[in-house]
Amino acid sequence: MRLPEHLELLLTDEPVLDVYSHGPWRVPDGLFEEISARIDGLAADPRAVELTTDEHKLLTLPASLVTAEIFGMLAFLPGGGAIKAGSWSQLPERLLHRHLVNPGPLSTRMTRWDAPGGRWRPPVDWLIEAPDRALAIELARDCLSVLEGIEPMEERRKALLRLYDDPPVCDVNLPKTELREHWHAHAGDDIVAAVPELLGPVGYLEWVCAGLLASYEHLMEAAPREETVEVHLVQLLLQGSMEQVPAELAVALGEDRYGELLQRFTAERRGFKAGAWQERTRAWLVRALVAGAADACRGWLDMAMRFIAIVQGLPGDPWFPKAEWIPVGQFQTDLRRLYAPRRRVVNPLTETLKSVPAAAGSATTAAGRPEIATSLVEQPEVTAALAELTRGSASVRLLISGPDGTGKRDAAQELGKALALGRDPHWVTDNLYAGQRLSDAVAKLHADARDCAGDRLLIIEGLDGIVADPGNGEALAAELHRLLAVHPDLNLVALCDAGGEERIREINPVLPQRFRIARTRPFTAAGHAELFRRALDARGARGTRPAIEAAGALLAATPPTQTLRNARLAPHLADQVVAAARARLDADADGGGLVVRKQDVPAALDTAQAAGNPLAELRELTGLETVKHEIALLVAGTHAARLRSESGLRITPPTRHMVFTGNPGTGKTMVARLLGRIYKRLGVLSSGHLVEASRAHLVGEYIGQTAPRTRRLVERAVGGVLFIDEAYTLTQSPLKGDYGHEAIAELVKLMEDHRDDLVVVVAGYQQEMAEFLAANPGLDSRFPKQIHFPDYADDELITVFGQLAAADGFELAPGTEDVLRSMLRRAPRGPSFGNGRLMRNMLDVAVANQADRVASAAVALTSDPAVRKGAGKDKGGDQAPPTREELVTLTADDLPPLLDHPEEFFGLYL
């Protein structure tokens, strides 16, 4: 049981104005203060400052005619007799507070409400007292203008402004009643549709009766009761303290229905009790509410209140109905009572007296299977397939294809529960068949089929990967086709990636015909919003409708990163949003659940978790001046291409894959990571994440493993940068049957397939990378950009050492850099020189030496008997505990020792 999302704002403690005909609206912070200031400004306008009255009963006298006019407008704009509720529904008290003669306390109860009669009518009411009638009309229009921004009243306010902008041609000095008649008759259909009160009391009554009957019929469908519509109307009149049936209802309802009301009125009047009617009506509305007719309940309440206001005011304008006539307050209390978050305590009987599953009387299909209640979101094909398969009695053969994170596994699990075959489903994946000998793979497939036939659901995840295996795939597809015929009682669900059924059809055209095929699809913003709402529920929180809608739009616009995609994005965002909400407000402050608001939802979701400006970080790197220049040229080229595109010029997207050459530790991986983030900011890449890989991530051990491994790796990297270190190893194996060339061929194809949202960076030594590019005819053309990373100079390495030490919380003592420079001067330079990596390793050694030094001093101090007796510092000043400065300072003695044979340097510190 769930309240419609657009009403969930009523369950919060937000500042809300709830005009029933519009719906709940969160009052923006500072808006009412701004409007109040506008009102004061208009009242102080030289045109209006002298226009006052001594007759207004609610305003401080003498009262400005402008303020009095606005007071009447605030009662009229929600609608004549319309329900205005919510924690900030006291519009006159909040907007005219300092002008009221006896301002009451401001209520913040969400269940507060009123239904003003709305006696104001255009063009003027209180301003009729102004000597200059043309000025009065001009000021009345200005009064409407200063009330701009109150969303539930904007449609009516703008419609009235259109009437002021196109006034009727008549004498402005006519009596107020005649002047109003001219203006109302002149209003166009669009204005009258927004402000039906301009139709006059009878026309407005007709409009209200139409809405009242429509909402009544809808409620009777949701919560039937033995009552005719004529009895309902008569009792509504009696509840409004009417002594007779107004003759105007003959026009509003028709003569036949009016006649029936006359006949029933006297009989219904005998014994009618207002309190009993109100209790019956309240119970009726509660039944309709839990039946899902919340909007119809609110529509009926609004029309019923207007109905009473009109009939009591006849033949004039609607009157101010009393609160006790219609159970509006009780309905609002019931709404919060039923739907607001509640504390729950587990009843111990739920554990000690567990019900027997699948008992007689539970919902089942014609085949005796339980009705499936799927929780899938926005997957109509799969939902229809699950319902169809559970209704039938034949064995289940279902193939579900679609992107990751769209509910394929959830669908398989729900189907397994609905089938209730006696044993839990048996899951197998494509990895269990990869790399096996054909005989072993076939034997496993047979064993799985025999074990599951009859009483167990077999779920094969990645069937398209199994079938597409270049080694065993075709034979396994044929074998599975035979097994489905041999075991007619085998229930099988196969899961595939998007387009998986087509890949299977290319290998074995007959196999897909054995399955009922259903496809999943990515989620829309509405689907993401529902997933986010569920993620909040799982975390003990709930969100307002604007928050959930904002989250849905954000998730729909968020590019996937590796496996973080589709339905997996919602929990990721929920964790961040719930944390933000908890930081904003203690969840238990009011005894209710945590409420997530729109302000808690970030404007953007960075799935790569990389904050900061990557271009600035690149500029701050030590050394690498040529590299920075090359990257700056790439950025400039991207900006220029965008400018050409915006100018309507034709552009050809460049190939952005590149080669990084250089010795170890020169910053290649670090720059690749920054490059991904830079391209993300420029809009070239959707996520900008980095996936690091080496030969082991691409090349398989057996035939058929390499291409799938390479595909999976590239799929993880789509949207970002794939960084392959020591890429030359793919072509350097001396083994005849090495699969490195297969990995390169697959990589070249995938680079072209994903060129719009993928950058591949291959890295390694300069000479070896040149040989790598020459190993495949297509490689060199696909890596048009080569950037060389030179070795660091000694001064740059010392700077790197200091930066690394500072990042770890250490300081360098005077003279430490000089000793380090001497060590670097003696260190041999060559392809094995570690550059920045060497500095990291040397820092680790220095930190270990420093830790040994300060720890040894502390142990010696505590083991001294004199210190234990409390005389430590008096008897020997050199035995004082290490100071904080000593604990964070690295000295020259902490550095690795100078070696007699510098070539040993690499063996010890690399």
GROMACS .gro file of C-alpha atoms in nm, residues 33-206:
model
  174
   33GLU     CA    1   0.919   3.688   0.266
   34GLU     CA    2   0.989   3.820  -0.084
   35ILE     CA    3   0.617   3.847  -0.167
   36SER     CA    4   0.548   4.019   0.166
   37ALA     CA    5   0.814   4.275   0.082
   38ARG     CA    6   0.653   4.329  -0.260
   39ILE     CA    7   0.316   4.391  -0.090
   40ASP     CA    8   0.471   4.646   0.145
   41GLY     CA    9   0.639   4.813  -0.148
   42LEU     CA   10   0.312   4.844  -0.340
   43ALA     CA   11   0.130   4.978  -0.032
   44ALA     CA   12   0.403   5.243  -0.001
   45ASP     CA   13   0.377   5.335  -0.370
   46PRO     CA   14   0.300   5.710  -0.410
   47ARG     CA   15  -0.009   5.616  -0.614
   48ALA     CA   16  -0.150   5.410  -0.323
   49VAL     CA   17  -0.009   5.553  -0.004
   50GLU     CA   18  -0.302   5.791   0.053
   51LEU     CA   19  -0.570   5.531  -0.029
   52THR     CA   20  -0.691   5.389   0.303
   53THR     CA   21  -1.006   5.260   0.472
   54ASP     CA   22  -1.133   5.253   0.830
   55GLU     CA   23  -1.385   4.973   0.774
   56HIS     CA   24  -1.174   4.656   0.737
   57LYS     CA   25  -1.226   4.437   1.042
   58LEU     CA   26  -0.907   4.230   1.018
   59LEU     CA   27  -0.645   4.485   0.917
   60THR     CA   28  -0.485   4.752   1.133
   61LEU     CA   29  -0.666   5.080   1.076
   62PRO     CA   30  -0.635   5.291   0.881
   63ALA     CA   31  -0.578   5.004   0.637
   64SER     CA   32  -0.427   5.050   0.296
   65LEU     CA   33  -0.681   4.978   0.021
   66VAL     CA   34  -0.407   4.789  -0.161
   67THR     CA   35  -0.354   4.564   0.140
   68ALA     CA   36  -0.729   4.511   0.176
   69GLU     CA   37  -0.755   4.423  -0.195
   70ILE     CA   38  -0.473   4.168  -0.162
   71PHE     CA   39  -0.641   4.022   0.146
   72GLY     CA   40  -0.949   3.947  -0.065
   73MET     CA   41  -0.741   3.812  -0.354
   74LEU     CA   42  -0.564   3.564  -0.124
   75ALA     CA   43  -0.904   3.419  -0.034
   76PHE     CA   44  -1.021   3.410  -0.397
   77LEU     CA   45  -0.719   3.278  -0.586
   78PRO     CA   46  -0.730   2.919  -0.447
   79GLY     CA   47  -1.094   2.900  -0.562
   80GLY     CA   48  -1.435   2.992  -0.424
   81GLY     CA   49  -1.487   2.756  -0.127
   82ALA     CA   50  -1.184   2.549  -0.235
   83ILE     CA   51  -0.980   2.359   0.022
   84LYS     CA   52  -0.643   2.513   0.104
   85ALA     CA   53  -0.433   2.302   0.338
   86GLY     CA   54  -0.079   2.223   0.444
   87SER     CA   55   0.171   2.346   0.697
   88TRP     CA   56   0.203   2.689   0.526
   89SER     CA   57  -0.157   2.736   0.415
   90GLN     CA   58  -0.223   3.053   0.623
   91LEU     CA   59  -0.157   3.289   0.334
   92PRO     CA   60  -0.297   3.614   0.484
   93GLU     CA   61  -0.124   3.548   0.817
   94ARG     CA   62   0.213   3.481   0.650
   95LEU     CA   63   0.203   3.743   0.374
   96LEU     CA   64   0.019   4.024   0.560
   97HIS     CA   65   0.134   3.950   0.914
   98ARG     CA   66   0.239   4.301   1.010
   99HIS     CA   67  -0.084   4.449   0.870
  100LEU     CA   68  -0.323   4.229   1.074
  101VAL     CA   69  -0.493   4.385   1.372
  102ASN     CA   70  -0.490   4.061   1.569
  103PRO     CA   71  -0.245   3.816   1.408
  104GLY     CA   72  -0.285   3.466   1.542
  105PRO     CA   73  -0.011   3.209   1.588
  106LEU     CA   74   0.130   3.054   1.272
  107SER     CA   75   0.056   2.682   1.254
  108THR     CA   76   0.295   2.435   1.095
  109ARG     CA   77   0.062   2.134   1.121
  110MET     CA   78   0.037   1.951   0.790
  111THR     CA   79  -0.328   1.869   0.870
  112ARG     CA   80  -0.428   2.235   0.899
  113TRP     CA   81  -0.682   2.353   0.639
  114ASP     CA   82  -0.943   2.614   0.552
  115ALA     CA   83  -1.187   2.688   0.268
  116PRO     CA   84  -1.229   3.064   0.218
  117GLY     CA   85  -1.541   3.175   0.037
  118GLY     CA   86  -1.363   3.411  -0.199
  119ARG     CA   87  -1.593   3.716  -0.226
  120TRP     CA   88  -1.339   3.916  -0.431
  121ARG     CA   89  -1.413   3.952  -0.803
  122PRO     CA   90  -1.234   4.147  -1.077
  123PRO     CA   91  -1.172   4.422  -1.149
  124VAL     CA   92  -1.180   4.572  -0.795
  125ASP     CA   93  -1.321   4.513  -0.451
  126TRP     CA   94  -1.186   4.736  -0.172
  127LEU     CA   95  -1.017   4.962  -0.423
  128ILE     CA   96  -1.366   5.065  -0.538
  129GLU     CA   97  -1.333   5.334  -0.269
  130ALA     CA   98  -1.049   5.503  -0.458
  131PRO     CA   99  -1.162   5.835  -0.613
  132ASP     CA  100  -0.986   5.758  -0.941
  133ARG     CA  101  -1.147   5.435  -1.073
  134ALA     CA  102  -0.893   5.391  -1.356
  135LEU     CA  103  -0.612   5.413  -1.099
  136ALA     CA  104  -0.798   5.163  -0.880
  137ILE     CA  105  -0.809   4.909  -1.166
  138GLU     CA  106  -0.443   4.971  -1.239
  139LEU     CA  107  -0.353   4.910  -0.874
  140ALA     CA  108  -0.570   4.596  -0.863
  141ARG     CA  109  -0.368   4.456  -1.152
  142ASP     CA  110  -0.048   4.542  -0.963
  143CYS     CA  111  -0.188   4.357  -0.661
  144LEU     CA  112  -0.213   4.044  -0.873
  145SER     CA  113   0.140   4.100  -1.002
  146VAL     CA  114   0.300   4.113  -0.658
  147LEU     CA  115   0.151   3.770  -0.575
  148GLU     CA  116   0.356   3.605  -0.851
  149GLY     CA  117   0.534   3.281  -0.763
  150ILE     CA  118   0.274   3.090  -0.555
  151GLU     CA  119   0.255   2.793  -0.792
  152PRO     CA  120  -0.086   2.648  -0.688
  153MET     CA  121  -0.250   2.983  -0.771
  154GLU     CA  122  -0.045   3.081  -1.075
  155GLU     CA  123  -0.284   2.953  -1.344
  156ARG     CA  124  -0.575   3.153  -1.203
  157ARG     CA  125  -0.360   3.460  -1.136
  158LYS     CA  126  -0.224   3.464  -1.493
  159ALA     CA  127  -0.573   3.415  -1.636
  160LEU     CA  128  -0.695   3.719  -1.442
  161LEU     CA  129  -0.397   3.922  -1.561
  162ARG     CA  130  -0.499   3.843  -1.920
  163LEU     CA  131  -0.842   3.985  -1.838
  164TYR     CA  132  -0.684   4.306  -1.704
  165ASP     CA  133  -0.465   4.331  -2.015
  166ASP     CA  134  -0.773   4.310  -2.239
  167PRO     CA  135  -1.050   4.488  -2.042
  168PRO     CA  136  -1.401   4.537  -2.178
  169VAL     CA  137  -1.499   4.866  -2.333
  170CYS     CA  138  -1.726   5.020  -2.071
  171ASP     CA  139  -1.750   5.310  -1.830
  172VAL     CA  140  -1.506   5.240  -1.547
  173ASN     CA  141  -1.719   5.451  -1.311
  174LEU     CA  142  -2.017   5.215  -1.319
  175PRO     CA  143  -2.133   5.069  -0.985
  176LYS     CA  144  -1.919   4.778  -0.869
  177THR     CA  145  -2.179   4.510  -0.948
  178GLU     CA  146  -2.242   4.635  -1.302
  179LEU     CA  147  -1.870   4.682  -1.366
  180ARG     CA  148  -1.806   4.321  -1.260
  181GLU     CA  149  -2.078   4.194  -1.494
  182HIS     CA  150  -1.911   4.365  -1.791
  183TRP     CA  151  -1.572   4.223  -1.701
  184HIS     CA  152  -1.702   3.870  -1.642
  185ALA     CA  153  -1.895   3.865  -1.965
  186HIS     CA  154  -1.588   3.985  -2.152
  187ALA     CA  155  -1.364   3.704  -2.018
  188GLY     CA  156  -1.261   3.451  -2.284
  189ASP     CA  157  -1.316   3.078  -2.258
  190ASP     CA  158  -0.955   3.019  -2.151
  191ILE     CA  159  -0.996   3.263  -1.863
  192VAL     CA  160  -1.331   3.121  -1.752
  193ALA     CA  161  -1.189   2.766  -1.767
  194ALA     CA  162  -0.925   2.870  -1.512
  195VAL     CA  163  -1.161   3.093  -1.307
  196PRO     CA  164  -1.510   2.935  -1.333
  197GLU     CA  165  -1.642   3.170  -1.061
  198LEU     CA  166  -1.669   3.430  -1.339
  199LEU     CA  167  -1.964   3.229  -1.472
  200GLY     CA  168  -2.166   3.364  -1.181
  201PRO     CA  169  -2.306   3.168  -0.884
  202VAL     CA  170  -2.530   2.941  -1.093
  203GLY     CA  171  -2.268   2.873  -1.359
  204TYR     CA  172  -2.008   2.805  -1.091
  205LEU     CA  173  -2.252   2.572  -0.913
  206GLU     CA  174  -2.301   2.378  -1.237
   0.00000   0.00000   0.00000
